[in-house]
Amino acid sequence: MLDFFTIFSKGGLVLWCFQGVSDSCTGPVNALIRSVLLQERGGNNSFTHEALTLKYKLDNQFELVFVVGFQKILTLTYVDKLIDDVHRLFRDKYRTEIQQQSALSLLNGTFDFQNDFLRLLRDAEESSKIRAPTTMKKFEDSEKAKKPVRSMIETRGEKPKEKAKNSKKKGAKKEGSDGPLATSKAAPAEKSGLPVGPENGELSKEELIRRKREEFIQKHGRGMDKSSKSTKSDAPKEKGKKAPRVWELGGCANKEVLDYSTPTTNGTPEAALSEDINLIRGTGPGGQLQDLDCSSSDDEGAAPNSTKPSATKGTLGGMFGMLKGLVGSKSLSREDMESVLDKMRDHLIAKNVAAEIAVQLCESVANKLEGKVMGTFSTVTSTVKQALQESLVQILQPQRRVDMLRDIMDAQRRQRPYVVTFCGVNGVGKSTNLAKISFWLLENGFSVLIAACDTFRAGAVEQLRTHTRRLSALHPPEKHGGRTMVQLFEKGYGKDAAGIAMEAIAFARNQGFDVVLVDTAGRMQDNAPLMTALAKLITVNTPDLVLFVGEALVGNEAVDQLVKFNRALADHSMAQTPRLIDGIVLTKFDTIDDKVGAAISMTYITSKPIVFVGTGQTYCDLRSLNAKAVVAALMKA
């Protein structure tokens, strides 16, 4: 049974609606528009919202959307056929009203489609019930029955008979020609304890080789065994006598010697820094995030040279080449776009977009353009490329935009610290980019408390202590009226990370810090114990922002990491509405040139924004995402 069926224009005007139950269809349809249609995620024609499954079809020629909703626990096999039949009949019946392309005509038009829809629904339900009875397959219809029995008997029996005949012939030859030899070989067999009898009269090749090997070992191998044993036994004795070399600066497994950290307590200022502050800071305005620039030096050098071939090319050939690809006033079909979409998909995969995401993007573009009427001077390639660019820009600008500075000022008015938690897999640069974000916040006048909750990796606390010392040198208390702007909160190794984060938040509230940045241990997405610990930390402390730190070098792995991180946070959370990832920090962006596909993969799979982009080794190498620049680099050949 259907919950609803609605037809509306892409401008938002509802032309006709069927209500199967008393509940309103406004909420599910609005969720479909926000999450799928506006976000260019039309690769799949189904969408799940709470307890409902929504299936939809786009009519790009008349700018219509057909949506049907039903309970997701039901398996209605006739829904696809019904939505196709309704689409065909509604378009043919009200073609003149729809072609006027004006909102006023659509509002004034009367679409009396109730009786036609009920008839189509009844026909679709009856067609799904009428099915041919399933009959069991007979033996006569199988492939085995086609083979004659005689052929199967011959093929199974011939080979063993031939083997037996051949073995008898070989045995007879051995008995006739090698009689004395066989008797001489039987003697050592008796000595060695091997069974001798009529069964062993016909010796196989492996047994003969084994017996000859035993005879050879008995005759010649005793002296060799002794000499080899003596050499082997002497070798370890000589090694044992050799004393190990002692190095002057050699390591020592002593806790006091290995501990290079200075004994500091939470609340004490860090020591002065002896390094060059300008090298640590980098160049550029630290308090203002610059937009990401994806243009490379190769593009600038190739730009002037690219115009030379076009100038020498004949005008006649260029004109014919242009006219060859023109498609005037024609509605696009799947066959027209298939070859172009295949090239676009391969291009996206080559640019490091995950293969699954590339297929869904091309499918979404095909659904968006199918049936659309093209202009006179537009080619299929240019139309598909423009639609794909618009979809990519829309994907990189997701529903929610994270504005940390505004949220921090809002938390200041409430007199509480703003808490940010960083999570991700091993080695992606969580601690380094945490220090960059700390510097950005310090440049904007906010005090920062860094919570060292990575109690697993050796050297994690010392790394954060070094960053804190450098940040303190860049922003000493003297510049801020004696106020400590950055401080490290740590409890050592082997402690509970959730407890340390809770103590750090309480410490920041008492000391008046504006922001708490929580550093967590790197963990793989398949490590259940560590994912449970992360879910516990997020559930207990309820941070304002959960940032996933991922590197721009990954391809298909980005999808697996984000999906499993979100799933693990949902599964291991104790709250009714589990807290998932709120944003993404994309690191190592300066190492990938124009292979920027990881940004598309991560944003597409989570619908969350990329808040920061790491582009270097200094504190100023932090950028905000420029969607158009990323898409331009992605579409560049």
XYZ file of C-alpha atoms in Angstrom:
637
model
C 0.000 0.000 0.000
C 1.312 3.425 -0.959
C 1.572 6.262 1.533
C 1.574 8.990 -1.102
C 2.276 9.821 -4.725
C 3.017 13.420 -5.718
C 3.939 15.267 -8.898
C 5.602 18.673 -8.659
C 7.697 20.966 -10.821
C 11.379 21.676 -10.180
C 10.321 25.174 -9.208
C 8.433 23.760 -6.228
C 4.810 23.871 -7.449
C 2.783 20.780 -6.517
C 0.679 19.834 -9.555
C -1.081 16.783 -8.149
C -0.900 14.624 -5.010
C -2.387 11.314 -3.903
C -2.563 10.755 -0.127
C -2.876 7.098 0.867
C -2.620 7.706 4.637
C -3.499 10.620 6.871
C 0.132 11.679 7.470
C 1.425 14.578 5.417
C 3.982 13.964 2.666
C 5.563 17.405 3.066
C 8.371 16.325 5.436
C 9.675 13.360 3.402
C 9.462 15.235 0.098
C 11.302 18.269 1.520
C 14.003 15.932 2.874
C 14.332 14.401 -0.605
C 14.705 17.851 -2.162
C 17.287 19.017 0.392
C 19.375 15.855 0.559
C 19.208 14.545 -3.018
C 17.911 16.975 -5.629
C 19.676 20.095 -4.383
C 22.864 18.218 -3.505
C 23.158 16.595 -6.953
C 22.987 13.051 -5.563
C 20.574 11.607 -8.094
C 22.659 8.555 -8.949
C 20.179 6.309 -7.142
C 16.435 6.686 -7.683
C 15.516 5.734 -4.108
C 15.818 7.642 -0.834
C 15.108 6.566 2.747
C 13.627 9.008 5.236
C 12.827 7.668 8.718
C 10.313 4.826 8.180
C 9.590 5.627 4.528
C 11.229 4.697 1.252
C 10.851 7.290 -1.499
C 11.326 6.497 -5.181
C 11.437 9.302 -7.688
C 11.786 9.957 -11.404
C 12.921 13.158 -13.113
C 11.407 14.506 -16.328
C 14.058 16.957 -17.534
C 12.167 17.917 -20.671
C 9.193 19.373 -18.758
C 11.071 19.988 -15.451
C 8.853 17.624 -13.421
C 9.520 15.302 -10.494
C 7.421 12.184 -9.756
C 7.743 10.867 -6.184
C 6.123 7.823 -4.567
C 6.438 6.954 -0.866
C 5.772 3.707 1.009
C 6.832 1.957 4.212
C 10.408 0.671 3.949
C 9.498 -2.657 5.575
C 7.361 -3.435 2.509
C 8.750 -4.862 -0.725
C 6.489 -3.506 -3.443
C 7.665 -4.895 -6.773
C 5.253 -2.860 -8.860
C 6.469 0.616 -7.802
C 8.928 1.069 -10.693
C 6.325 0.067 -13.258
C 3.727 2.321 -11.633
C 5.944 5.405 -11.628
C 6.836 4.842 -15.317
C 3.179 4.430 -16.307
C 2.102 7.525 -14.334
C 4.941 9.558 -15.837
C 4.016 8.546 -19.375
C 0.263 9.110 -18.994
C 0.526 12.431 -17.092
C 3.012 13.869 -19.581
C 0.921 12.872 -22.590
C -2.390 14.004 -21.089
C -1.301 17.457 -19.878
C 1.414 18.226 -22.431
C -0.105 21.526 -23.531
C -0.508 22.864 -19.975
C 3.036 21.927 -19.027
C 4.667 23.287 -22.188
C 3.493 26.840 -21.426
C 6.406 26.984 -18.933
C 4.840 29.613 -16.677
C 4.073 29.346 -12.980
C 0.732 31.125 -13.402
C -0.497 28.644 -15.996
C 0.510 25.729 -13.783
C -1.301 27.254 -10.803
C -4.447 27.933 -12.804
C -4.339 24.558 -14.538
C -6.577 21.763 -13.265
C -4.905 18.363 -13.181
C -7.734 15.894 -12.513
C -5.612 12.758 -12.402
C -7.190 10.828 -9.498
C -9.207 8.282 -11.509
C -6.398 7.637 -13.966
C -3.938 7.071 -11.123
C -6.223 4.651 -9.288
C -6.683 2.668 -12.508
C -2.920 2.481 -13.069
C -2.350 1.514 -9.444
C -4.937 -1.270 -9.664
C -3.417 -2.606 -12.885
C 0.095 -2.542 -11.414
C -0.992 -4.411 -8.276
C -2.814 -7.072 -10.297
C 0.125 -7.549 -12.651
C 2.431 -8.131 -9.697
C 0.096 -10.794 -8.285
C -0.258 -12.703 -11.580
C 2.890 -14.742 -11.871
C 3.623 -17.917 -13.779
C 3.767 -20.937 -11.437
C 7.283 -22.097 -10.833
C 7.859 -25.645 -12.043
C 10.689 -27.895 -11.013
C 13.306 -28.664 -13.590
C 13.043 -32.133 -15.027
C 15.966 -34.466 -15.523
C 15.317 -34.575 -19.266
C 15.899 -30.795 -19.433
C 19.271 -30.897 -17.713
C 22.634 -31.044 -19.469
C 23.468 -34.361 -17.849
C 20.518 -36.035 -19.552
C 21.852 -35.019 -22.960
C 24.984 -37.170 -22.491
C 24.534 -40.891 -23.369
C 25.122 -43.320 -20.533
C 27.473 -45.416 -22.609
C 29.823 -42.506 -23.208
C 30.009 -41.748 -19.485
C 30.832 -45.379 -18.677
C 33.563 -45.517 -21.329
C 35.205 -42.261 -20.280
C 35.231 -43.293 -16.651
C 36.505 -46.853 -17.217
C 39.015 -46.574 -20.035
C 41.763 -44.759 -18.224
C 42.073 -47.113 -15.217
C 42.110 -50.165 -17.541
C 44.851 -48.685 -19.663
C 46.852 -47.877 -16.555
C 46.484 -51.407 -15.263
C 47.614 -52.912 -18.580
C 50.619 -50.639 -18.743
C 51.629 -51.469 -15.183
C 51.351 -55.216 -15.856
C 53.553 -54.895 -18.921
C 56.152 -52.937 -16.986
C 56.100 -55.494 -14.174
C 56.577 -58.400 -16.608
C 59.569 -56.736 -18.208
C 61.156 -56.161 -14.800
C 60.633 -59.759 -13.777
C 62.104 -61.120 -17.058
C 65.144 -58.930 -17.442
C 65.981 -57.736 -13.951
C 65.621 -60.925 -11.944
C 69.040 -60.953 -10.232
C 68.841 -57.244 -9.604
C 65.477 -57.570 -7.914
C 66.755 -60.255 -5.567
C 69.797 -58.185 -4.664
C 67.527 -55.202 -3.905
C 65.252 -57.281 -1.740
C 68.046 -57.967 0.736
C 68.595 -54.409 1.906
C 64.837 -53.999 2.002
C 64.610 -56.776 4.549
C 67.421 -55.224 6.552
C 65.817 -51.831 6.517
C 62.534 -53.231 7.735
C 60.507 -52.606 4.560
C 57.716 -55.119 3.902
C 58.478 -57.581 1.158
C 55.775 -59.646 -0.483
C 53.822 -60.187 -3.641
C 52.352 -56.708 -3.303
C 55.816 -55.165 -3.467
C 56.930 -57.215 -6.437
C 55.905 -54.393 -8.722
C 57.834 -51.424 -7.378
C 56.862 -47.946 -8.398
C 59.394 -45.359 -9.527
C 59.123 -43.385 -6.255
C 59.817 -46.489 -4.141
C 62.885 -47.365 -6.208
C 64.277 -43.866 -5.837
C 63.590 -43.902 -2.089
C 65.357 -47.248 -1.633
C 68.361 -46.181 -3.668
C 68.616 -43.018 -1.601
C 68.568 -45.047 1.639
C 71.313 -47.375 0.335
C 73.462 -44.426 -0.648
C 73.016 -42.819 2.759
C 73.930 -46.091 4.526
C 77.123 -46.471 2.521
C 78.462 -42.942 2.167
C 76.442 -40.671 4.412
C 77.771 -41.601 7.869
C 81.065 -39.747 7.569
C 79.415 -36.705 6.024
C 76.817 -36.532 8.804
C 79.511 -36.548 11.458
C 81.551 -33.836 9.757
C 78.488 -31.650 9.185
C 77.369 -32.113 12.778
C 80.763 -31.130 14.037
C 80.885 -27.975 11.902
C 77.372 -27.001 12.892
C 78.041 -27.525 16.559
C 81.267 -25.534 16.423
C 79.662 -22.521 14.752
C 77.407 -21.449 17.617
C 80.216 -21.914 20.108
C 82.352 -19.434 18.180
C 79.419 -17.002 18.014
C 78.827 -17.381 21.703
C 82.431 -16.536 22.505
C 82.199 -13.234 20.558
C 81.463 -10.342 22.910
C 78.884 -7.749 21.823
C 80.235 -4.365 20.794
C 79.452 -1.503 23.167
C 78.768 1.824 21.475
C 79.631 5.099 23.142
C 76.215 6.672 22.488
C 74.311 3.407 22.508
C 70.734 3.097 23.708
C 69.881 1.769 27.114
C 66.573 0.234 28.151
C 66.413 2.401 31.231
C 63.338 4.472 31.984
C 65.303 7.412 33.390
C 67.612 7.526 30.357
C 64.816 7.189 27.772
C 62.548 9.868 29.306
C 63.480 13.130 27.563
C 60.391 15.016 28.731
C 60.717 17.692 31.347
C 58.580 17.167 34.451
C 55.882 19.830 34.067
C 52.512 20.151 35.697
C 49.344 21.549 34.170
C 49.240 25.287 34.657
C 52.979 26.065 34.518
C 54.216 28.159 31.544
C 56.492 26.552 28.966
C 60.206 27.332 28.678
C 61.535 29.896 26.215
C 62.221 28.851 22.648
C 65.667 29.045 21.097
C 64.551 28.502 17.453
C 63.870 31.071 14.756
C 60.265 32.166 15.183
C 59.830 33.322 11.573
C 60.728 29.888 10.201
C 58.190 28.248 12.492
C 55.445 30.746 11.772
C 55.699 30.911 7.989
C 54.580 33.731 5.738
C 51.112 35.097 5.283
C 48.331 36.438 7.488
C 47.767 33.924 10.248
C 44.430 35.252 11.447
C 42.701 35.164 8.054
C 42.276 31.940 6.107
C 43.151 32.340 2.456
C 41.279 30.484 -0.269
C 42.872 27.359 -1.671
C 44.751 27.903 -4.936
C 44.943 24.766 -7.098
C 46.788 26.307 -10.047
C 50.297 25.009 -10.665
C 53.329 26.532 -12.373
C 52.996 24.069 -15.250
C 49.621 25.536 -16.165
C 51.008 29.095 -16.243
C 53.869 28.052 -18.480
C 51.625 26.078 -20.816
C 49.028 28.845 -21.171
C 50.833 31.035 -23.748
C 51.979 28.028 -25.779
C 48.500 26.565 -25.985
C 47.300 29.373 -28.256
C 49.931 28.778 -30.958
C 48.508 25.551 -32.460
C 45.040 27.058 -32.652
C 46.372 30.049 -34.616
C 48.076 27.865 -37.217
C 45.107 25.547 -37.594
C 43.070 26.087 -40.725
C 39.782 27.877 -40.287
C 37.995 25.481 -42.622
C 38.958 22.378 -40.608
C 37.976 24.089 -37.349
C 34.583 25.018 -38.776
C 33.898 21.493 -39.972
C 35.070 20.073 -36.636
C 32.668 22.347 -34.819
C 29.721 21.525 -37.092
C 30.427 17.813 -36.771
C 29.721 17.825 -33.033
C 26.656 20.042 -33.119
C 23.310 18.684 -32.053
C 20.586 21.198 -32.658
C 17.248 21.235 -30.811
C 17.432 17.598 -29.817
C 16.509 15.966 -26.542
C 19.400 14.069 -24.990
C 19.164 10.315 -24.540
C 21.314 7.806 -22.678
C 22.891 6.603 -25.912
C 24.031 10.121 -26.777
C 25.720 10.631 -23.411
C 27.131 7.137 -22.877
C 30.522 7.599 -24.540
C 31.029 11.060 -22.998
C 30.081 9.845 -19.520
C 32.474 6.899 -19.813
C 35.346 9.284 -20.553
C 34.275 11.577 -17.722
C 34.164 8.649 -15.287
C 37.653 7.484 -16.258
C 38.911 11.064 -15.947
C 37.474 11.413 -12.436
C 39.020 8.111 -11.340
C 42.383 9.237 -12.735
C 42.053 12.399 -10.630
C 41.813 10.271 -7.459
C 38.017 10.249 -7.086
C 36.829 6.959 -5.604
C 35.538 4.618 -8.314
C 32.160 4.138 -6.649
C 31.680 7.900 -6.266
C 32.669 8.532 -9.895
C 30.044 6.050 -11.118
C 27.342 7.647 -8.956
C 28.287 11.150 -10.136
C 28.034 10.179 -13.806
C 24.734 8.412 -13.164
C 23.407 11.525 -11.437
C 24.425 13.703 -14.389
C 22.760 11.261 -16.798
C 19.509 11.384 -14.823
C 19.714 15.163 -14.734
C 20.213 15.561 -18.500
C 18.114 12.718 -19.898
C 15.297 14.154 -21.971
C 16.621 17.713 -21.784
C 16.392 19.724 -25.023
C 19.750 21.143 -26.090
C 20.420 24.444 -27.787
C 21.426 24.841 -31.412
C 25.116 25.644 -30.838
C 25.892 23.218 -28.026
C 27.570 19.822 -28.191
C 26.900 16.760 -26.081
C 30.391 16.943 -24.571
C 30.085 20.580 -23.512
C 26.610 20.022 -22.068
C 27.667 16.996 -20.040
C 30.867 18.698 -18.847
C 28.992 21.815 -17.729
C 26.401 19.726 -15.865
C 29.167 17.727 -14.165
C 30.963 20.922 -13.106
C 27.769 22.318 -11.604
C 27.187 19.055 -9.735
C 30.741 19.014 -8.341
C 30.511 22.619 -7.138
C 27.195 21.814 -5.477
C 28.696 18.744 -3.765
C 31.609 20.756 -2.347
C 29.125 23.256 -0.866
C 27.092 20.933 1.385
C 24.080 21.683 3.539
C 25.837 22.904 6.696
C 28.600 25.499 6.733
C 30.932 25.468 9.742
C 31.895 28.942 11.020
C 34.175 28.307 13.992
C 34.842 31.953 14.898
C 31.130 32.756 15.128
C 30.455 29.625 17.199
C 33.360 30.423 19.557
C 32.018 33.931 20.173
C 28.606 32.431 20.851
C 30.183 30.070 23.418
C 31.974 33.051 25.016
C 28.645 34.765 25.623
C 27.502 31.614 27.407
C 30.725 31.607 29.457
C 31.849 28.135 28.456
C 34.748 26.816 26.336
C 34.225 25.733 22.739
C 35.373 22.098 22.397
C 36.760 20.594 19.166
C 37.714 16.902 18.869
C 40.096 15.650 16.178
C 39.909 12.027 15.006
C 41.270 9.995 12.096
C 43.511 7.124 11.095
C 47.223 6.868 11.864
C 49.730 9.249 10.326
C 47.399 11.715 8.589
C 48.632 14.765 10.549
C 46.147 15.284 13.369
C 48.611 16.832 15.836
C 50.300 19.021 13.206
C 47.040 20.461 11.881
C 45.749 20.873 15.431
C 48.765 23.147 16.012
C 47.976 25.077 12.799
C 44.368 25.603 13.887
C 45.637 26.667 17.325
C 47.840 29.310 15.713
C 44.896 30.532 13.601
C 42.750 30.866 16.723
C 45.543 32.656 18.600
C 45.906 35.124 15.734
C 42.181 35.870 16.083
C 42.579 36.604 19.801
C 41.197 33.403 21.371
C 42.989 31.498 24.132
C 43.522 27.787 23.486
C 43.913 24.767 25.764
C 45.352 21.697 24.022
C 44.221 18.410 25.605
C 46.717 15.573 25.013
C 44.310 12.609 24.846
C 46.584 10.488 22.656
C 47.826 8.286 25.478
C 48.740 5.422 23.151
C 51.430 6.637 20.706
C 54.912 7.137 22.104
C 56.015 10.757 21.801
C 52.509 12.187 21.256
C 52.576 14.281 24.436
C 56.107 15.521 23.723
C 55.055 16.533 20.192
C 52.172 18.626 21.542
C 54.467 20.102 24.189
C 56.870 21.244 21.475
C 54.016 22.840 19.523
C 52.762 24.536 22.683
C 56.226 25.948 23.406
C 56.505 27.324 19.861
C 53.007 28.818 19.931
C 53.775 30.417 23.293
C 56.885 32.003 21.769
C 54.790 33.419 18.930
C 52.129 34.693 21.355
C 53.864 35.371 24.707
C 51.767 36.500 27.694
C 53.458 39.933 27.544
C 51.589 40.747 24.322
C 48.228 39.873 25.888
C 48.401 41.633 29.234
C 49.993 38.754 31.120
C 47.333 36.256 30.014
C 48.493 32.774 28.994
C 47.112 32.268 25.472
C 48.041 28.630 24.858
C 48.622 25.804 27.298
C 48.945 22.019 27.262
C 46.832 19.767 29.473
C 48.284 16.262 29.784
C 48.206 13.344 32.194
C 50.864 11.120 30.612
C 50.413 7.795 28.879
C 48.177 4.786 29.468
C 45.273 6.800 30.925
C 41.630 6.936 29.885
C 41.296 9.467 27.047
C 37.659 10.306 27.861
C 38.600 11.127 31.474
C 41.492 13.359 30.401
C 39.208 15.249 27.991
C 36.623 15.751 30.743
C 39.261 17.110 33.145
C 40.653 19.386 30.415
C 37.206 20.884 29.704
C 36.649 21.495 33.422
C 40.125 23.047 33.708
C 39.431 25.337 30.736
C 36.121 26.429 32.239
C 37.797 27.319 35.550
C 40.795 29.075 33.957
C 38.759 30.968 31.369
C 40.093 29.437 28.154
C 38.035 30.104 25.031
C 38.726 26.915 23.048
C 39.670 23.335 23.951
C 41.299 21.295 21.170
C 41.219 17.564 21.958
C 43.875 15.442 20.238
C 43.028 11.732 20.015
C 45.055 8.670 19.085
C 45.156 7.557 15.463
C 43.158 4.400 14.855
C 42.206 2.269 11.896
C 38.528 2.105 11.061
C 38.448 -1.682 11.666
C 39.876 -1.522 15.213
C 36.762 -2.098 17.334
C 38.285 -1.432 20.817
C 39.791 1.920 19.781
C 36.616 2.944 17.933
C 34.625 2.151 21.082
C 36.985 4.356 23.116
C 36.538 7.208 20.606
C 32.745 6.883 20.699
C 32.914 6.962 24.509
C 35.046 10.141 24.461
C 32.606 11.906 22.131
C 29.496 10.702 23.994
C 30.770 11.615 27.458
C 32.197 15.052 26.626
C 29.737 16.143 23.855
C 32.159 18.369 21.897
C 30.809 21.239 19.820
C 32.666 20.076 16.713
C 34.001 16.659 15.658
C 36.556 16.967 12.848
C 37.760 14.003 10.817
C 41.348 14.469 9.648
C 42.051 12.766 6.321
C 44.894 13.049 3.853
C 44.408 14.082 0.240
C 46.528 11.179 -1.025
C 43.859 8.502 -0.547
C 41.419 7.359 -3.215
C 38.961 4.541 -2.559
C 40.229 4.289 1.018
C 38.624 7.654 1.862
C 35.146 6.209 1.356
C 35.923 3.176 3.517
C 37.427 5.284 6.304
C 34.575 7.781 6.553
C 31.785 5.214 6.228
C 33.273 2.965 8.898
C 34.125 5.867 11.235
C 30.548 7.131 11.109
C 29.171 3.605 11.469
C 31.441 2.840 14.427
C 30.519 6.099 16.165
C 26.842 5.265 15.687
C 27.162 1.618 16.786
C 29.340 2.203 19.851
C 27.574 5.328 21.071
C 25.391 5.090 24.163
C 23.179 8.043 23.175
C 19.841 7.733 21.389
C 20.937 10.155 18.680
C 24.638 9.349 18.188
C 27.120 12.093 17.412
C 28.809 11.670 14.025
C 31.485 13.584 12.113
C 30.679 17.303 11.680
C 33.451 18.377 9.304
C 36.643 17.357 7.534
C 40.250 18.586 7.700
C 42.034 17.671 4.455
C 45.810 17.419 4.920
C 48.877 17.081 2.667
C 47.133 18.967 -0.128
C 50.453 20.359 -1.359
C 51.626 16.865 -2.409
C 48.938 15.942 -4.957
C 49.216 18.574 -7.724
C 45.834 18.445 -9.534
C 44.670 15.028 -8.242
C 42.139 16.607 -5.911
C 39.533 13.831 -6.083
C 39.741 12.957 -2.376
C 37.918 16.217 -1.575
C 34.981 15.108 -3.748
C 34.924 11.578 -2.303
C 34.954 12.707 1.332
C 32.316 15.403 0.884
C 30.042 13.202 -1.218
C 30.039 10.283 1.209
C 29.393 12.337 4.371
C 27.553 15.462 3.132
C 29.835 17.367 5.527
C 31.986 20.377 4.635
C 35.768 20.521 4.363
C 36.527 23.093 7.057
C 40.336 23.373 6.715
C 42.923 22.337 4.144
C 46.556 21.777 5.173
C 49.056 22.846 2.513
C 52.522 22.862 4.109
C 54.784 22.560 7.134
C 54.475 25.963 8.833
C 51.685 27.322 11.001
C 50.441 29.660 8.248
C 49.941 26.798 5.774
C 46.223 26.485 6.458
C 43.592 27.294 3.844
C 39.835 27.290 3.403
C 38.357 25.265 0.556
C 37.646 27.069 -2.705
C 35.080 24.861 -4.445
C 35.440 26.423 -7.891
C 39.247 26.129 -7.835
C 39.059 22.465 -6.832
C 36.513 21.695 -9.572
C 38.626 23.554 -12.161
C 41.675 21.465 -11.176
C 39.549 18.311 -11.260
C 38.176 18.955 -14.761
C 41.554 19.979 -16.182
C 42.808 17.498 -18.773
